[in-house]
């Protein structure tokens, strides 16, 4: 979301494929101690940079390694739970993009269809024109549409969070908010992350299929892959147990505020509402990259990416595909993945292009100081790079 990619970025700078062993078997297969020590050391570095609680799960052909650091809450100071439930935030977008690409595979829509063809009159006003925006533009953030999240979260403050956190909006209301603003650029000419794109994508799924995007994700992705701990909770505010608490610092030198209850104005739709676990996120991404959910042509379309601006909060050289980011690895090649973030949390899942290694990292607090945030971002990127490159 824009909150996740603008204010938070400013503060943060923000079975599986055959080569990967089954989850249950891999848990019993220890990795070489050097790998486990490296992952734990990197998790500790993220904790030392100020994150209250950190959890890492890495899958490799030789087994699984997990690491935890910090505490699961600041009151009892219990450990971060093993494979606890997470708010997935914008990782929801990868699930939604997968459904849209499946519909394209089935010839029920095409990526070059315009928003106006599928949702007549919805994108209009203030210079917005749905006749010029394609589904492809929505999925790769080249639509130029304003990000509604700046309207529903007008300022980073604890007061805003506590006052407005129970307010929920229908997708049509969120899009209408965005339509009050001029687009940032003509469609297809630039890139800017906008949650409005995926609100529209969810509306398109319902228009084409007659069923909600949540139902389609369950039927097409979660059930076939056996992801019983991944869900689309909508406006339900509570995470299943076990889970760590999330904390947001709204002002430098200010207290950490418990934000485990979500901010519903932007945490209840196709742009960022899902919950799940690190184990199942890794399984989803390796299955996706391994071709279990999409045809080769659809997967190739998903991986066809455009450059992301260097000031976007992403690592240098990052490109954006259709619900999937491609980021360079220090050992060569790219990793594929997506991040999700909101008030008090950050989750990132990444996998090598062959699906042989996958890692999910969850950080359970967000700082207000941009220098602290930059250190955390560097530590997080290094952890993912080391885990996927297999370097100690």
Coordinates of C-alpha atoms in Angstrom, one line a residue, residues 98-239:
X98 CA -2.2 -15.8 -9.4
X99 CA -6.0 -16.0 -9.6
X100 CA -6.1 -13.3 -12.3
X101 CA -3.5 -15.1 -14.4
X102 CA -5.4 -18.4 -14.0
X103 CA -8.4 -16.6 -15.4
X104 CA -6.3 -15.4 -18.3
X105 CA -5.1 -19.0 -18.9
X106 CA -8.8 -20.0 -19.1
X107 CA -9.5 -17.2 -21.6
X108 CA -12.0 -15.6 -19.3
X109 CA -10.1 -12.4 -19.5
X110 CA -6.9 -11.1 -21.1
X111 CA -4.2 -9.0 -19.6
X112 CA -4.6 -6.4 -22.3
X113 CA -8.3 -5.8 -21.5
X114 CA -9.0 -2.4 -20.1
X115 CA -10.5 -1.7 -16.7
X116 CA -13.4 0.1 -18.5
X117 CA -14.3 -3.0 -20.4
X118 CA -14.7 -5.0 -17.2
X119 CA -15.8 -2.3 -14.7
X120 CA -17.6 0.3 -16.8
X121 CA -17.5 3.8 -15.3
X122 CA -15.6 2.8 -12.2
X123 CA -12.3 4.5 -13.1
X124 CA -13.2 8.0 -14.2
X125 CA -13.0 11.6 -13.1
X126 CA -10.1 13.9 -12.2
X127 CA -8.2 12.8 -15.3
X128 CA -8.5 9.1 -14.6
X129 CA -9.6 7.0 -17.6
X130 CA -10.3 3.3 -17.3
X131 CA -10.2 3.0 -21.1
X132 CA -6.4 3.5 -21.0
X133 CA -5.5 1.2 -18.1
X134 CA -5.1 -2.5 -18.7
X135 CA -5.2 -5.4 -16.2
X136 CA -1.5 -5.8 -16.8
X137 CA -1.0 -2.1 -15.7
X138 CA -2.9 -2.9 -12.5
X139 CA -0.9 -6.0 -11.6
X140 CA 2.5 -4.4 -12.2
X141 CA 1.7 -0.9 -10.8
X142 CA 2.0 1.0 -14.0
X143 CA -1.5 2.4 -14.0
X144 CA -0.7 5.8 -12.5
X145 CA -3.7 5.6 -10.2
X146 CA -3.6 7.4 -6.9
X147 CA -3.1 5.2 -3.8
X148 CA -6.2 5.5 -1.6
X149 CA -4.3 4.7 1.6
X150 CA -3.1 8.2 2.0
X151 CA -6.7 9.3 2.4
X152 CA -7.6 6.6 5.0
X153 CA -4.4 7.1 7.0
X154 CA -3.8 10.9 6.8
X155 CA -1.0 11.0 9.3
X156 CA 1.3 8.6 11.2
X157 CA 0.0 8.9 14.7
X158 CA -1.2 6.7 17.5
X159 CA -4.3 8.8 17.6
X160 CA -5.2 8.1 14.0
X161 CA -4.6 4.4 14.6
X162 CA -6.8 4.1 17.7
X163 CA -9.5 6.4 16.4
X164 CA -10.0 4.9 12.9
X165 CA -8.8 1.3 13.2
X166 CA -12.3 -0.3 13.2
X167 CA -13.6 1.6 10.1
X168 CA -13.9 -0.6 7.1
X169 CA -14.7 0.4 3.5
X170 CA -16.2 -1.4 0.6
X171 CA -13.9 -1.8 -2.4
X172 CA -16.1 0.6 -4.4
X173 CA -15.7 3.3 -1.7
X174 CA -11.9 3.0 -1.7
X175 CA -11.7 3.3 -5.5
X176 CA -14.0 6.3 -5.3
X177 CA -11.6 8.0 -2.9
X178 CA -8.7 7.4 -5.4
X179 CA -10.8 8.8 -8.2
X180 CA -10.9 12.2 -6.5
X181 CA -7.2 12.6 -7.3
X182 CA -5.4 13.0 -10.6
X183 CA -3.3 10.1 -11.8
X184 CA 0.4 10.3 -11.2
X185 CA 1.3 9.6 -14.8
X186 CA -0.2 8.2 -18.1
X187 CA -0.7 4.5 -17.8
X188 CA 2.3 2.4 -18.9
X189 CA 4.8 5.3 -18.8
X190 CA 6.1 4.9 -15.3
X191 CA 5.9 2.9 -12.1
X192 CA 4.4 3.7 -8.7
X193 CA 3.1 1.3 -6.0
X194 CA -0.7 1.8 -5.5
X195 CA -3.0 -0.4 -3.5
X196 CA -5.9 0.9 -5.6
X197 CA -4.6 -1.3 -8.4
X198 CA -5.3 -4.5 -6.4
X199 CA -8.6 -3.3 -5.0
X200 CA -9.7 -3.1 -8.7
X201 CA -8.1 -6.5 -9.4
X202 CA -10.3 -8.0 -6.7
X203 CA -13.3 -6.3 -8.2
X204 CA -12.5 -7.7 -11.6
X205 CA -12.2 -11.3 -10.3
X206 CA -15.7 -11.0 -8.9
X207 CA -17.1 -9.4 -12.0
X208 CA -15.6 -12.2 -14.2
X209 CA -16.3 -15.2 -12.0
X210 CA -19.4 -14.1 -10.1
X211 CA -17.6 -15.0 -6.9
X212 CA -15.4 -13.0 -4.5
X213 CA -11.6 -12.9 -4.8
X214 CA -11.5 -14.6 -1.4
X215 CA -13.5 -17.5 -2.6
X216 CA -11.4 -17.8 -5.7
X217 CA -8.1 -17.8 -3.7
X218 CA -9.5 -20.5 -1.5
X219 CA -10.7 -22.7 -4.4
X220 CA -7.8 -22.1 -6.8
X221 CA -4.8 -21.8 -4.5
X222 CA -5.3 -22.6 -0.8
X223 CA -7.3 -25.8 -1.1
X224 CA -5.2 -27.4 -4.0
X225 CA -2.0 -26.7 -2.1
X226 CA -3.4 -27.8 1.3
X227 CA -2.7 -24.5 2.9
X228 CA -5.0 -24.9 5.9
X229 CA -3.3 -22.2 8.0
X230 CA -3.6 -19.4 5.3
X231 CA -6.8 -17.4 5.3
X232 CA -8.7 -14.4 4.0
X233 CA -10.3 -13.1 7.2
X234 CA -11.8 -9.9 5.8
X235 CA -12.6 -7.6 8.7
X236 CA -12.1 -10.2 11.4
X237 CA -9.5 -8.5 13.7
X238 CA -7.9 -11.3 15.6
X239 CA -4.9 -13.5 14.6

